[in-house]
Coordinates of C-alpha atoms in Angstrom, one line a residue:
X458 CA 8.8 4.2 -25.9
X459 CA 5.4 5.9 -26.3
X460 CA 3.7 3.1 -24.3
X461 CA 6.3 3.5 -21.6
X462 CA 5.7 7.2 -21.4
X463 CA 1.9 6.6 -21.2
X464 CA 2.5 4.0 -18.4
X465 CA 4.7 6.4 -16.5
X466 CA 2.1 9.2 -16.8
X467 CA -0.6 6.9 -15.5
X468 CA 1.5 5.7 -12.6
X469 CA 2.6 9.2 -11.7
X470 CA -0.9 10.6 -11.8
X471 CA -2.4 7.7 -9.8
X472 CA 0.4 7.9 -7.2
X473 CA 0.2 11.6 -7.1
X474 CA -3.5 11.5 -6.4
X475 CA -3.0 9.1 -3.5
X476 CA -0.1 11.2 -2.2
X477 CA -2.1 14.4 -2.4
X478 CA -4.7 12.9 -0.1
X479 CA -2.2 11.1 2.1
X480 CA -0.2 14.3 2.7
X481 CA -3.1 15.5 4.9
X482 CA -2.9 12.3 6.9
X483 CA 0.5 13.3 8.2
X484 CA -1.3 15.9 10.4
X485 CA -3.0 13.0 12.3
X486 CA 0.1 11.5 14.0
X487 CA 1.6 15.0 14.3
X488 CA -1.4 16.2 16.3
X489 CA -2.3 13.0 18.2
X490 CA 1.2 12.1 19.1
X491 CA 1.6 15.4 20.8
X492 CA -1.9 15.8 22.4
X493 CA -2.7 12.3 23.5
X494 CA -1.2 10.2 26.3
X495 CA 0.9 7.3 25.0
X496 CA -1.7 4.7 26.1
X497 CA -4.6 6.6 24.5
X498 CA -2.7 7.0 21.3
X499 CA -2.0 3.3 21.6
X500 CA -5.7 2.5 21.6
X501 CA -6.2 4.6 18.5
X502 CA -3.3 2.8 16.8
X503 CA -4.9 -0.6 17.7
X504 CA -8.1 0.5 16.1
X505 CA -6.4 1.6 12.9
X506 CA -4.2 -1.5 12.8
X507 CA -7.3 -3.8 13.0
X508 CA -8.9 -1.7 10.3
X509 CA -5.9 -1.8 8.0
X510 CA -5.3 -5.5 8.6
X511 CA -9.0 -6.3 7.7
X512 CA -8.6 -4.4 4.4
X513 CA -5.5 -6.2 3.2
X514 CA -6.2 -9.6 4.7
X515 CA -10.0 -9.9 4.2
X516 CA -10.0 -9.0 0.5
X517 CA -10.7 -12.6 -0.2
X518 CA -9.9 -12.7 -3.9
X519 CA -13.4 -12.4 -5.3
X520 CA -12.8 -8.8 -6.2
X521 CA -9.6 -9.9 -8.0
X522 CA -11.6 -12.4 -9.9
X523 CA -13.9 -9.7 -11.2
X524 CA -11.1 -7.8 -12.8
X525 CA -9.4 -10.9 -14.1
X526 CA -12.6 -12.2 -15.9
X527 CA -13.5 -8.7 -17.0
X528 CA -10.4 -8.8 -19.3
X529 CA -11.9 -11.9 -21.0
X530 CA -15.6 -11.2 -20.9
X531 CA -16.7 -7.5 -20.4
X532 CA -20.4 -8.2 -21.1
X533 CA -20.9 -10.3 -17.9
X534 CA -18.9 -7.9 -15.7
X535 CA -21.9 -6.9 -13.6
X536 CA -22.6 -10.6 -12.8
X537 CA -19.0 -11.1 -11.7
X538 CA -19.3 -8.0 -9.6
X539 CA -22.5 -9.1 -8.0
X540 CA -21.0 -12.5 -7.0
X541 CA -18.1 -10.7 -5.3
X542 CA -20.4 -8.2 -3.5
X543 CA -22.7 -10.9 -2.1
X544 CA -19.7 -12.9 -0.9
X545 CA -18.1 -9.9 0.7
X546 CA -21.3 -8.8 2.4
X547 CA -21.7 -12.3 4.0
X548 CA -18.1 -12.6 5.1
X549 CA -17.7 -9.0 6.5
X550 CA -21.2 -9.1 8.0
X551 CA -20.2 -12.3 10.0
X552 CA -16.9 -10.6 11.0
X553 CA -18.8 -7.5 12.3
X554 CA -21.1 -9.7 14.3
X555 CA -18.2 -11.6 15.9
X556 CA -16.5 -8.3 16.7
X557 CA -19.6 -7.1 18.5
X558 CA -20.4 -10.3 20.4
X559 CA -16.8 -11.0 21.5
X560 CA -15.7 -7.4 21.9
X561 CA -14.8 -7.8 25.6
X562 CA -12.8 -11.0 24.9
X563 CA -10.9 -9.3 22.1
X564 CA -10.1 -6.3 24.2
X565 CA -8.9 -8.5 27.1
X566 CA -6.7 -10.5 24.7
X567 CA -5.0 -7.3 23.6
X568 CA -4.6 -6.1 27.2
X569 CA -6.7 -3.0 26.5
X570 CA -10.2 -2.9 28.0
X571 CA -10.9 0.6 26.4
X572 CA -10.8 -1.1 23.0
X573 CA -14.1 -2.9 23.5
X574 CA -16.4 0.1 23.1
X575 CA -15.1 0.7 19.5
X576 CA -15.3 -2.8 18.1
X577 CA -19.0 -2.8 17.0
X578 CA -18.7 0.3 14.9
X579 CA -15.3 -0.7 13.7
X580 CA -16.8 -4.0 12.4
X581 CA -19.4 -2.0 10.4
X582 CA -16.6 0.3 9.0
X583 CA -14.6 -2.8 7.9
X584 CA -17.7 -4.3 6.2
X585 CA -18.6 -1.2 4.1
X586 CA -15.0 -0.5 3.3
X587 CA -14.3 -4.0 1.9
X588 CA -17.6 -4.0 0.0
X589 CA -16.7 -0.7 -1.6
X590 CA -13.3 -1.7 -2.9
X591 CA -14.5 -2.8 -6.3
X592 CA -15.1 0.8 -7.4
X593 CA -11.3 1.4 -7.6
X594 CA -10.9 -1.5 -10.1
X595 CA -14.1 -0.4 -12.0
X596 CA -12.7 3.0 -12.8
X597 CA -9.3 1.7 -13.9
X598 CA -10.5 -1.1 -16.1
X599 CA -13.1 1.1 -17.9
X600 CA -10.5 3.8 -18.5
X601 CA -12.3 6.3 -16.3
X602 CA -8.9 7.5 -15.1
X603 CA -9.8 11.0 -14.1
X604 CA -12.6 9.7 -11.9
X605 CA -10.2 7.3 -10.3
X606 CA -7.8 10.2 -9.5
X607 CA -10.6 12.1 -7.9
X608 CA -11.7 9.0 -5.9
X609 CA -8.2 8.3 -4.5
X610 CA -7.4 11.9 -3.7
X611 CA -10.8 12.7 -2.3
X612 CA -11.1 9.5 -0.2
X613 CA -7.7 10.1 1.5
X614 CA -8.4 13.8 2.0
X615 CA -11.9 13.2 3.5
X616 CA -10.6 10.4 5.7
X617 CA -7.9 12.8 7.1
X618 CA -10.5 15.6 7.6
X619 CA -12.9 13.2 9.3
X620 CA -10.3 11.9 11.8
X621 CA -8.8 15.3 12.5
X622 CA -12.2 16.9 12.9
X623 CA -13.4 14.2 15.3
X624 CA -10.4 14.7 17.6
X625 CA -10.2 18.5 17.4
X626 CA -13.9 19.1 17.9
X627 CA -15.0 16.1 19.9
X628 CA -11.8 14.4 21.1
X629 CA -13.5 11.1 20.2
X630 CA -12.3 7.9 18.5
X631 CA -16.0 6.9 18.2
X632 CA -16.9 10.0 16.2
X633 CA -13.9 9.4 13.9
X634 CA -15.1 5.9 13.2
X635 CA -18.7 7.1 12.6
X636 CA -17.5 9.7 10.0
X637 CA -15.3 7.1 8.2
X638 CA -18.3 4.7 8.1
X639 CA -20.4 7.4 6.4
X640 CA -17.7 8.0 3.8
X641 CA -17.2 4.4 3.0
X642 CA -21.0 3.8 2.8
X643 CA -21.2 6.4 0.1
X644 CA -18.3 4.7 -1.7
X645 CA -20.2 1.4 -1.6
X646 CA -23.3 3.0 -3.0
X647 CA -21.2 4.4 -5.8
X648 CA -19.9 1.0 -6.5
X649 CA -23.4 -0.6 -6.6
X650 CA -24.7 2.2 -8.9
X651 CA -21.8 1.6 -11.3
X652 CA -22.4 -2.2 -11.3
X653 CA -26.2 -1.7 -11.9
X654 CA -25.6 0.9 -14.7
X655 CA -23.5 -1.6 -16.6
X656 CA -26.0 -4.4 -16.0
X657 CA -28.8 -2.3 -17.6
X658 CA -26.5 -1.3 -20.5
X659 CA -25.5 -4.9 -21.3
X660 CA -28.9 -6.4 -20.8
X661 CA -27.8 -9.2 -18.5
X662 CA -29.8 -10.7 -15.7
X663 CA -28.6 -10.8 -12.1
X664 CA -30.1 -14.3 -11.6
X665 CA -27.6 -15.7 -14.1
X666 CA -24.7 -14.7 -11.9
X667 CA -24.5 -17.9 -9.9
X668 CA -23.2 -19.9 -12.9
X669 CA -20.0 -17.9 -12.8
X670 CA -19.4 -18.1 -9.0
X671 CA -17.4 -21.3 -9.0
X672 CA -15.0 -20.1 -11.6
X673 CA -14.5 -16.9 -9.7
X674 CA -14.1 -18.8 -6.4
X675 CA -11.5 -21.2 -7.9
X676 CA -9.5 -18.1 -9.1
X677 CA -10.0 -15.8 -6.2
X678 CA -10.2 -17.8 -3.0
X679 CA -6.7 -19.3 -3.1
X680 CA -5.4 -15.7 -3.6
X681 CA -7.6 -14.4 -0.8
X682 CA -6.7 -17.2 1.7
X683 CA -3.0 -16.7 0.8
X684 CA -3.4 -13.0 1.7
X685 CA -4.9 -13.9 5.1
X686 CA -2.1 -16.4 5.7
X687 CA 0.7 -13.9 4.9
X688 CA -1.0 -11.0 6.7
X689 CA -1.0 -13.1 9.9
X690 CA 2.6 -11.9 10.0
X691 CA 1.4 -8.3 9.9
X692 CA -0.4 -9.0 13.2
X693 CA 3.0 -9.0 15.0
X694 CA 2.0 -5.6 16.4
X695 CA -0.9 -7.3 18.2
X696 CA 1.5 -10.0 19.5
X697 CA 3.5 -7.2 21.1
X698 CA 0.3 -5.9 22.8
X699 CA -0.6 -9.4 24.0
X700 CA 2.9 -10.3 25.3
X701 CA 3.8 -6.9 26.8
X702 CA 1.4 -3.9 27.1
X703 CA -0.3 -1.1 25.2
X704 CA 2.7 1.3 25.9
X705 CA 5.2 -1.1 24.3
X706 CA 2.8 -1.8 21.5
X707 CA 2.6 2.0 20.8
X708 CA 6.4 2.4 20.6
X709 CA 6.6 -0.6 18.3
X710 CA 3.8 0.4 16.0
X711 CA 5.1 3.9 15.7
X712 CA 8.4 2.5 14.7
X713 CA 6.7 0.3 12.1
X714 CA 5.5 3.4 10.3
X715 CA 4.3 2.6 6.8
X716 CA 5.6 5.2 4.3
X717 CA 2.6 6.5 2.4
X718 CA 4.6 7.6 -0.6
X719 CA 6.2 4.2 -1.1
X720 CA 2.9 2.4 -0.5
X721 CA 1.1 4.6 -3.0
X722 CA 3.7 4.1 -5.7
X723 CA 3.8 0.3 -5.1
X724 CA 0.0 0.0 -5.1
X725 CA -0.3 2.1 -8.3
X726 CA 2.4 0.1 -10.1
X727 CA 0.9 -3.3 -9.1
X728 CA -2.6 -2.3 -10.1
X729 CA -1.6 -1.1 -13.5
X730 CA 1.0 -3.8 -14.3
X731 CA -1.5 -6.5 -13.4
X732 CA -3.8 -5.3 -16.3
X733 CA -0.8 -5.3 -18.7
X734 CA 0.4 -8.7 -17.5
X735 CA -3.0 -10.3 -18.0
X736 CA -3.1 -9.0 -21.5
X737 CA 0.4 -10.3 -22.2
X738 CA -0.5 -13.8 -20.9
X739 CA -3.8 -13.7 -22.7
X740 CA -1.8 -13.3 -26.0
X741 CA 0.8 -15.9 -24.8
X742 CA 3.6 -13.3 -25.1
X743 CA 5.7 -14.4 -22.1
X744 CA 8.8 -12.5 -23.1
X745 CA 6.8 -9.3 -23.1
X746 CA 5.3 -10.2 -19.8
X747 CA 8.8 -10.6 -18.3
X748 CA 9.8 -7.3 -19.8
X749 CA 6.7 -5.7 -18.2
X750 CA 7.7 -7.1 -14.9
X751 CA 11.3 -5.9 -15.3
X752 CA 10.2 -2.4 -16.2
X753 CA 7.8 -2.2 -13.2
X754 CA 10.4 -3.4 -10.7
X755 CA 13.1 -1.1 -12.1
X756 CA 10.7 1.9 -11.7
X757 CA 9.7 0.8 -8.2
X758 CA 13.3 0.4 -6.9
X759 CA 14.5 3.7 -8.4
X760 CA 12.2 5.3 -5.9
X761 CA 12.0 2.8 -3.0
X762 CA 15.7 2.2 -2.5
X763 CA 16.9 5.8 -2.2
X764 CA 13.8 6.6 -0.1
X765 CA 14.2 3.8 2.4
X766 CA 18.0 4.3 2.8
X767 CA 17.5 8.0 3.4
X768 CA 14.9 7.3 6.1
X769 CA 17.3 4.8 7.8
X770 CA 20.0 7.5 8.0
X771 CA 17.5 10.2 9.3
X772 CA 15.2 7.9 11.3
X773 CA 15.4 9.9 14.6
X774 CA 14.5 13.2 12.9
X775 CA 11.6 11.5 11.0
X776 CA 10.1 10.0 14.2
X777 CA 10.5 13.2 16.3
X778 CA 9.1 15.4 13.6
X779 CA 6.0 13.3 12.9
X780 CA 5.3 11.9 16.4
X781 CA 7.3 14.1 18.9
X782 CA 10.2 13.3 21.1
X783 CA 8.0 11.2 23.3
X784 CA 8.6 8.4 20.8
X785 CA 12.4 8.3 20.6
X786 CA 12.2 4.7 21.7
X787 CA 10.6 3.9 18.4
X788 CA 13.7 4.9 16.3
X789 CA 15.5 1.5 16.3
X790 CA 12.2 -0.2 15.2
X791 CA 11.9 2.4 12.4
X792 CA 15.4 1.8 11.1
X793 CA 14.9 -2.0 10.9
X794 CA 11.4 -1.6 9.5
X795 CA 12.8 0.0 6.4
X796 CA 14.3 -3.4 5.5
X797 CA 10.8 -4.7 5.5
X798 CA 9.6 -2.0 3.1
X799 CA 12.2 -3.1 0.6
X800 CA 11.5 -6.8 1.0
X801 CA 7.7 -6.1 0.6
X802 CA 8.4 -4.6 -2.8
X803 CA 9.6 -8.1 -4.0
X804 CA 6.0 -9.3 -3.7
X805 CA 5.4 -11.8 -6.6
X806 CA 1.6 -11.8 -6.3
X807 CA 1.0 -10.1 -9.7
X808 CA 2.8 -13.0 -11.4
X809 CA 0.4 -15.5 -9.9
X810 CA -2.7 -13.4 -10.5
X811 CA -1.9 -12.8 -14.2
X812 CA -1.2 -16.5 -14.9
X813 CA -4.2 -17.7 -12.9
X814 CA -1.9 -19.8 -10.7
X815 CA -3.1 -18.4 -7.3
X816 CA -2.8 -21.8 -5.7
X817 CA 1.0 -21.6 -5.8
X818 CA 0.9 -18.4 -3.8
X819 CA -1.1 -20.0 -1.1
X820 CA 1.2 -23.0 -0.7
X821 CA 4.3 -20.8 -0.4
X822 CA 2.7 -18.4 2.1
X823 CA 1.4 -21.2 4.3
X824 CA 5.0 -22.5 4.8
X825 CA 6.4 -19.0 5.2
X826 CA 3.8 -18.1 7.8
X827 CA 4.5 -21.2 9.9
X828 CA 8.2 -20.4 9.9
X829 CA 7.4 -16.7 10.6
X830 CA 5.1 -17.5 13.5
X831 CA 7.7 -19.7 15.1
X832 CA 10.2 -16.9 14.9
X833 CA 7.8 -14.2 16.0
X834 CA 6.4 -16.1 19.0
X835 CA 9.8 -17.3 20.0
X836 CA 11.3 -13.9 19.7
X837 CA 8.5 -12.3 21.7
X838 CA 8.8 -14.9 24.5
X839 CA 12.6 -15.3 24.7
X840 CA 14.2 -12.1 23.4
X841 CA 12.0 -9.0 22.9
X842 CA 10.1 -6.8 20.4
X843 CA 13.0 -6.3 18.0
X844 CA 13.3 -10.1 17.5
X845 CA 9.6 -10.1 16.5
X846 CA 10.3 -7.5 13.8
X847 CA 13.3 -9.5 12.4
X848 CA 11.2 -12.7 12.5
X849 CA 8.6 -11.0 10.3
X850 CA 11.2 -9.6 7.9
X851 CA 12.9 -13.0 7.4
X852 CA 9.5 -14.8 6.9
X853 CA 8.3 -12.3 4.3
X854 CA 11.7 -12.5 2.5
X855 CA 11.3 -16.3 2.3
X856 CA 7.8 -16.0 0.9
X857 CA 8.6 -13.4 -1.7
X858 CA 11.9 -14.8 -2.9
X859 CA 10.5 -18.3 -3.1
X860 CA 7.5 -16.9 -5.0
X861 CA 9.7 -15.1 -7.5
X862 CA 11.5 -18.3 -8.4
X863 CA 8.1 -20.0 -9.1
X864 CA 6.6 -16.9 -10.7
X865 CA 9.6 -16.8 -13.1
X866 CA 8.9 -20.3 -14.2
X867 CA 5.2 -19.4 -14.9
X868 CA 6.5 -16.7 -17.3
X869 CA 8.8 -19.4 -18.9
X870 CA 12.0 -17.7 -17.7
X871 CA 14.2 -17.7 -14.6
X872 CA 14.5 -15.4 -11.7
X873 CA 17.6 -13.7 -13.0
X874 CA 15.6 -12.3 -15.9
X875 CA 13.0 -10.7 -13.6
X876 CA 15.3 -7.8 -12.6
X877 CA 17.7 -5.4 -14.3
X878 CA 20.5 -6.2 -11.8
X879 CA 22.9 -3.6 -13.0
X880 CA 20.4 -0.8 -12.4
X881 CA 19.5 -2.2 -9.0
X882 CA 23.2 -2.3 -8.0
X883 CA 23.8 1.3 -9.1
X884 CA 20.7 2.4 -7.2
X885 CA 21.9 0.8 -3.9
X886 CA 25.4 2.2 -4.4
X887 CA 24.3 5.8 -5.0
X888 CA 21.8 5.7 -2.2
X889 CA 24.2 4.4 0.4
X890 CA 27.0 6.8 -0.6
X891 CA 24.9 9.9 -0.7
X892 CA 23.0 8.9 2.4
X893 CA 26.2 8.6 4.3
X894 CA 27.4 12.0 3.0
X895 CA 24.1 13.6 3.9
X896 CA 24.1 12.1 7.4
X897 CA 27.7 13.3 8.0
X898 CA 26.9 16.8 6.8
X899 CA 23.8 17.2 9.0
X900 CA 25.0 15.2 12.0
X901 CA 25.9 17.9 14.6
X902 CA 23.3 20.5 13.7
X903 CA 20.9 21.6 16.4
X904 CA 18.2 22.7 13.9
X905 CA 14.5 21.7 14.3
X906 CA 13.9 18.2 12.8
X907 CA 11.8 19.7 10.1
X908 CA 14.6 21.9 8.8
X909 CA 17.1 19.1 9.0
X910 CA 14.7 16.8 7.0
X911 CA 13.9 19.6 4.5
X912 CA 17.5 20.6 3.8
X913 CA 19.0 17.1 3.8
X914 CA 16.3 15.5 1.7
X915 CA 16.5 18.3 -0.9
X916 CA 20.3 18.0 -1.2
X917 CA 20.1 14.2 -1.2
X918 CA 17.4 14.1 -3.9
X919 CA 19.1 16.6 -6.2
X920 CA 22.6 15.0 -6.0
X921 CA 21.2 11.5 -6.3
X922 CA 19.2 12.5 -9.5
X923 CA 22.2 14.3 -11.0
X924 CA 24.6 11.4 -10.6
X925 CA 21.8 8.9 -11.6
X926 CA 21.6 10.8 -14.9
X927 CA 25.4 10.9 -15.3
X928 CA 25.9 7.2 -15.0
X929 CA 22.8 6.4 -17.2
X930 CA 20.8 5.0 -14.3
X931 CA 18.1 7.4 -15.4
X932 CA 18.0 7.3 -19.2
X933 CA 18.2 10.6 -21.1
X934 CA 14.8 10.1 -22.6
X935 CA 13.4 9.3 -19.1
X936 CA 14.8 12.5 -17.6
X937 CA 13.5 14.5 -20.6
X938 CA 10.0 13.1 -20.2
X939 CA 10.1 13.7 -16.4
X940 CA 11.1 17.3 -16.9
X941 CA 8.3 17.7 -19.5
X942 CA 5.8 16.3 -17.1
X943 CA 7.0 18.7 -14.3
X944 CA 6.8 21.6 -16.8
X945 CA 3.2 20.7 -17.7
X946 CA 2.3 20.6 -14.0
X947 CA 3.8 24.0 -13.5
X948 CA 2.0 25.4 -16.5
X949 CA -1.3 24.1 -15.2
X950 CA -0.6 25.7 -11.9
X951 CA 0.4 28.9 -13.8
X952 CA 3.7 28.9 -11.9
X953 CA 5.9 29.3 -15.0
X954 CA 4.1 32.5 -16.1
X955 CA 4.4 33.9 -12.6
X956 CA 8.1 33.1 -12.5
X957 CA 8.6 34.8 -15.9
X958 CA 6.7 37.9 -14.8
X959 CA 8.8 38.1 -11.6
X960 CA 12.0 37.7 -13.6
X961 CA 11.0 40.5 -16.1

């Protein structure tokens, strides 16, 4: 139980740090959606989409190999890190060069000539971002948890400030990209300094790094290529731009609005559970590994399911509040996209990473992407944008569910043992029932969307948590620990003393 509490605390802190930074990013769509024309905002969305896609798809697995082999051999960690850094510099440098040379062709392909002027600096930003990602894993694996919290919160906060400042002061996408490039360059220098510090401490030689490269490549590249393959499906936004126009792309991409809270929680859980899974597999404790996975998915779905179901019921208010009523056409896409958020949480990648069977992931994703592309292209050509989104959801569902069956075998169990089904059923039932009640209660109100969302989400969350405790979906010891954590936060913020003084 103590280990579970410690894991909860780490996940909560890491997620909270990310959310703290991400909260400020909500100001970006709220400002730009109201002050920019739809087509101009569409150009900004295309830039950010390419940047996001490059981060998830071009993390080619060598970084993952650093953290995997680090759990087995900490002494040579700087050499693993150097191999990954050199590889990333070469790959991202080539990509940046191609984005510069073929910038006009890329812009024409996406039906947006204005995009061409931003591609060279965007290529540099992608390169320094990908080459700096190792610093996040360094801090977690070496238990520098407080530094990691500062990194996540600070990075997200400074990114938001840079983007908002660039638009408010200069009204310039280029200035925003330049400021982000400066921030990510500093992160990369921090990563290189950390790597070199450990190299000096351990007394290893950089010239010996090459002998580890092939082992790292065999572990990492299948994982990296499988990410590229699967994330081809996440380029469906750009298919919309190519098949239709920037305006339709903008409505579609606004509707496919990634929830930062869910993303932060999922990323934090996957990052921490991967370390625990590797240690379980290393000691050949497969039952404990399966339990680790069950505990992680239960925690994830306790938040994701009620969150996504609430957003489906209040999709219009969410879109209008964040982006303005100019984007009401995005509401149907947002409702359907919440199914994708749930399906994405079934991602079995940590199972393949921890068991060093990354080749399986690649095979499954290749088949899934072929099916997905057929559905996406066919839907775009014959039906419309909504069919594209459903094609993506079905393809990702095939990839993740198939991966869970194979991943369960790698843990020497079956897929039924990967989830606590009773808890998942209770979570869905409570979320749907109270979501319907909240929607009915706030249906005919003419309040501003902010007040509708604030009131409905507060009632929904309190009632959901109350009944979750009553039916033992949230265990008594979990509720007690949650309240103790909240109390500690209030004490640190000195809110409890203030409340007591006010009451006296």
